[in-house]
Amino acid sequence: MLRTNILLLIIVLVSFLSCTVRAKVSYDGRSFIINGQRKILISGSIHYPRSTPEMWPDLIQKAKDGGLDVIQTYVFWNVHEPSPGKYNFEGRGDIVRFLKLVKAAGLYAHLRIGPYICAEWNFGGFPVWLKYVPGMEFRTDNGPFKAAMQGFVTKIVNLMKSENLFEPQGGPIIMSQIENEYGPVEWEIGAPGKAYTKWAAQMAVAQNTGVPWVMCMQDDDAPDPVIDACNGFYCEGFVPNKPYKPKMFTEIWTGWYTQYGGPNLHRPAEDLAYAVARFIQNNGSFFNYYMYHGGTNFGRTASGLFVATSYDYDAPIDEYGLLNEPKWGHLRDLHKAIKQCEPAMVSTYPTVIWLGKNQEAHVFKSRSGACAAFLSNYDPTYSVRVSFQNLPYDLPPWSVSILPDCKTVVYNTAKVNSPSSEPLMTPVGGKLSWQSYTDETPSADDSDVLVMNGLWEQLNVTRDSSDYLWYLTDVNIASNEGFLKSGQDPLFTVMSAGHALHVFINGQLSGTVYGSLDNPKLTYSSNVKLRAGVNKISLLSVAVGLANVGVHFETWNTGVLGPITLKGLNEGTRDLTKQRWTYKVGLKGEAQSLHTVTGSASVEWAEGSLLANKQPLTWYKTTFDAPPGNDPIALDMGSMGKGEVWVNGQSIGRHWPANIANGNCGGCNYAGTFSEKKCQMHCGKPSQRWYHVPRSWLQPSGNLLVVFEEWGGDSTWLYLVKRTR
Ligand SMILES: *[C@@H]1O[C@H](CO)[C@@H](O)[C@H](O)[C@H]1NC(C)=O
Ligand SMILES: *[C@@H]1O[C@H](CO)[C@@H](O)[C@H](O)[C@H]1NC(C)=O
């Protein structure tokens, strides 16, 4: 009796154990294995803070309909821990809700915890306070950094565990990521970088999540069992650092991000499908579209330097949540073809057969008799007829044909069957009726300024509580200065580390300069009108996001660091760099919360004939009713300069339509190697003209729209549009 019971117990235990073993996510050189099943996994990035919770279910459903198995997202540290130990998981930061929606849709998740994420996100995802922890050095073998990183990773892993979100717990997360694109940094900094990589991998693995960890762009030394992975436009040639790791493509770039001053980029669907097909015919087992839905950098979340508010990325789902056709449909068809090949593919490695000078067949023949073939033509110019297993096949240039039974072509990457759908922006709701309020230029004698001699680094003073920092000083001009008589105005020169600068002399805007994508530094140099006596110099230094990438990007400076000189005085050149400077963080209107209903009611607004027009430092406000229907809504900011926009107190982002796209818009052929220099669009037009206003931020009527304009725009032409495709 006892013996039978023990036997039974053993049987129960063994079956339980084998169950949990099967439930674990594992891998080998061919593929990931989930619940005992080998998979070719198709994934797409959707970043939860780049859309609203109300948009999430639809985005995830569209990803599922597009044939995705996995949703990949970064975890955004500076969203979740805005000040040390104070956590936020609400609203667009509700990562648990996002992952539960992924699960509800029947999809898996790849959670890229980082916590360094790059992502064109402010400070690469790091909270600004992290920089000011004593002894801090980012992303190296540094005690304070490692302690903070481990703290945050543990916080996120524990949150996921407590919500049962890892796959062995029945959740959607089948893999996580530690660090991000660290290989190039390690290569530059050497030994401390190597030590840090080892530590990061060990720290991650010790979290015991029950799912594999990935390090992308960690080519040589991703420590076991962490999987190294490839990011790029193409990754077919990538080989994992160990033969028992699956070949992963963590970021296949579906397009590119927009920077203010840069063009919009388009990656043709044919080339994107071609890159995927080439990757999986060469042993690839997981690929992820970066981005599948790019979304919006709301508020001040866009990184330096000059990353635009739109993060559309030319992704298969556009910024507004609409299908970007034919890209979305062409990829859906590709995914169907891949899934038809999956049984043959996962059970074997391909045999490569030479078909011609630039043509190959990759054939997957399983022992059970399944057969799938990929026929490729790498030639960017010529169509080729090839013979495969005694049958003729025509291959367009730069294309791959997929034959799930080794006979029938179900898909060719260069043959697009989905109709295209150009976006339309149609004005809705008519002309808006505006009021204006002019912000103040502060002066060095104001009571609420910080007195700090010399020039100070901007972030150190603002801690990123605002984009804006005023540098204020007085310049005394003696009545016997020669220029007062000769009319030869002195030359005023200001050197700044970036990113934009407005120079006011005695309250009058005397000039604006800004850095460029390649060089955020700027120099203002102009002859200025000064009078005898005290002259008020007010420099408004403007940050456009903090750097998100580069070796020790935490040490990069922002703001006016000098020298500042005045040339052409009796004494020759006067150096103002070391004299008394005072500081004011932010604008008066920011302190008054003019973007909110209560704040905007606290000041007198001008209207009608008194409405400010094309004036710097001007706030505009109006109210509007939600346009009927469900089409996504945007603001046409084409007549404005630079600043920030809020709807019902929520920031829809920095606007900068006055920054015109510079580029080489010389047409776009899908064939041939793609890069971010190819297929540029919108040259000579604003880098970003339209700004997404999420529907869920609107009430039926009386929505408050507030615009802060630095340069001086014409609000008459600022109106609502709806987007359709
Ligand atoms: C695929 O992987 C196998 C086993 O590691 C290797 O022998 C083969 O060369 C790889 N094939 C391709 C096309 O990369
Ligand atoms: C930052 O501010 C602190 C004082 O708050 C000062 O001691 C330090 O020198 C400043 N650093 C820079 C780079 O300006």
mmCIF file with all atom_site columns, C-alpha atoms and ligand atoms in Angstrom, residues 132 456-457 460 463 557, ligand 2:
data_model
loop_
_atom_site.group_PDB
_atom_site.id
_atom_site.type_symbol
_atom_site.label_atom_id
_atom_site.label_alt_id
_atom_site.label_comp_id
_atom_site.label_asym_id
_atom_site.label_entity_id
_atom_site.label_seq_id
_atom_site.pdbx_PDB_ins_code
_atom_site.Cartn_x
_atom_site.Cartn_y
_atom_site.Cartn_z
_atom_site.occupancy
_atom_site.B_iso_or_equiv
_atom_site.pdbx_formal_charge
_atom_site.auth_seq_id
_atom_site.auth_comp_id
_atom_site.auth_asym_id
_atom_site.auth_atom_id
_atom_site.pdbx_PDB_model_num
ATOM   1  C CA . TYR A 1 132 ? 23.786 63.552 -9.562  1.00 0.00 ? 132 TYR A CA 1
ATOM   2  C CA . TRP A 1 456 ? 26.885 77.313 -15.142 1.00 0.00 ? 456 TRP A CA 1
ATOM   3  C CA . GLU A 1 457 ? 26.044 74.165 -16.994 1.00 0.00 ? 457 GLU A CA 1
ATOM   4  C CA . ASN A 1 460 ? 23.039 71.219 -13.285 1.00 0.00 ? 460 ASN A CA 1
ATOM   5  C CA . ARG A 1 463 ? 17.758 69.305 -13.401 1.00 0.00 ? 463 ARG A CA 1
ATOM   6  C CA . ASN A 1 557 ? 27.057 69.757 -21.394 1.00 0.00 ? 557 ASN A CA 1
HETATM 7  C C1 . LIG B 2 .   ? 26.894 71.727 -10.293 1.00 0.00 ? 2   LIG B C1 1
HETATM 8  O O1 . LIG B 2 .   ? 26.365 72.351 -9.163  1.00 0.00 ? 2   LIG B O1 1
HETATM 9  C C2 . LIG B 2 .   ? 27.091 72.145 -7.980  1.00 0.00 ? 2   LIG B C2 1
HETATM 10 C C3 . LIG B 2 .   ? 26.387 72.878 -6.850  1.00 0.00 ? 2   LIG B C3 1
HETATM 11 O O2 . LIG B 2 .   ? 25.019 72.654 -6.863  1.00 0.00 ? 2   LIG B O2 1
HETATM 12 C C4 . LIG B 2 .   ? 28.518 72.649 -8.131  1.00 0.00 ? 2   LIG B C4 1
HETATM 13 O O3 . LIG B 2 .   ? 29.251 72.380 -6.962  1.00 0.00 ? 2   LIG B O3 1
HETATM 14 C C5 . LIG B 2 .   ? 29.141 71.985 -9.338  1.00 0.00 ? 2   LIG B C5 1
HETATM 15 O O4 . LIG B 2 .   ? 30.428 72.530 -9.567  1.00 0.00 ? 2   LIG B O4 1
HETATM 16 C C6 . LIG B 2 .   ? 28.310 72.176 -10.556 1.00 0.00 ? 2   LIG B C6 1
HETATM 17 N N1 . LIG B 2 .   ? 28.866 71.455 -11.663 1.00 0.00 ? 2   LIG B N1 1
HETATM 18 C C7 . LIG B 2 .   ? 29.009 71.991 -12.859 1.00 0.00 ? 2   LIG B C7 1
HETATM 19 C C8 . LIG B 2 .   ? 29.605 71.100 -13.895 1.00 0.00 ? 2   LIG B C8 1
HETATM 20 O O5 . LIG B 2 .   ? 28.659 73.111 -13.134 1.00 0.00 ? 2   LIG B O5 1
#
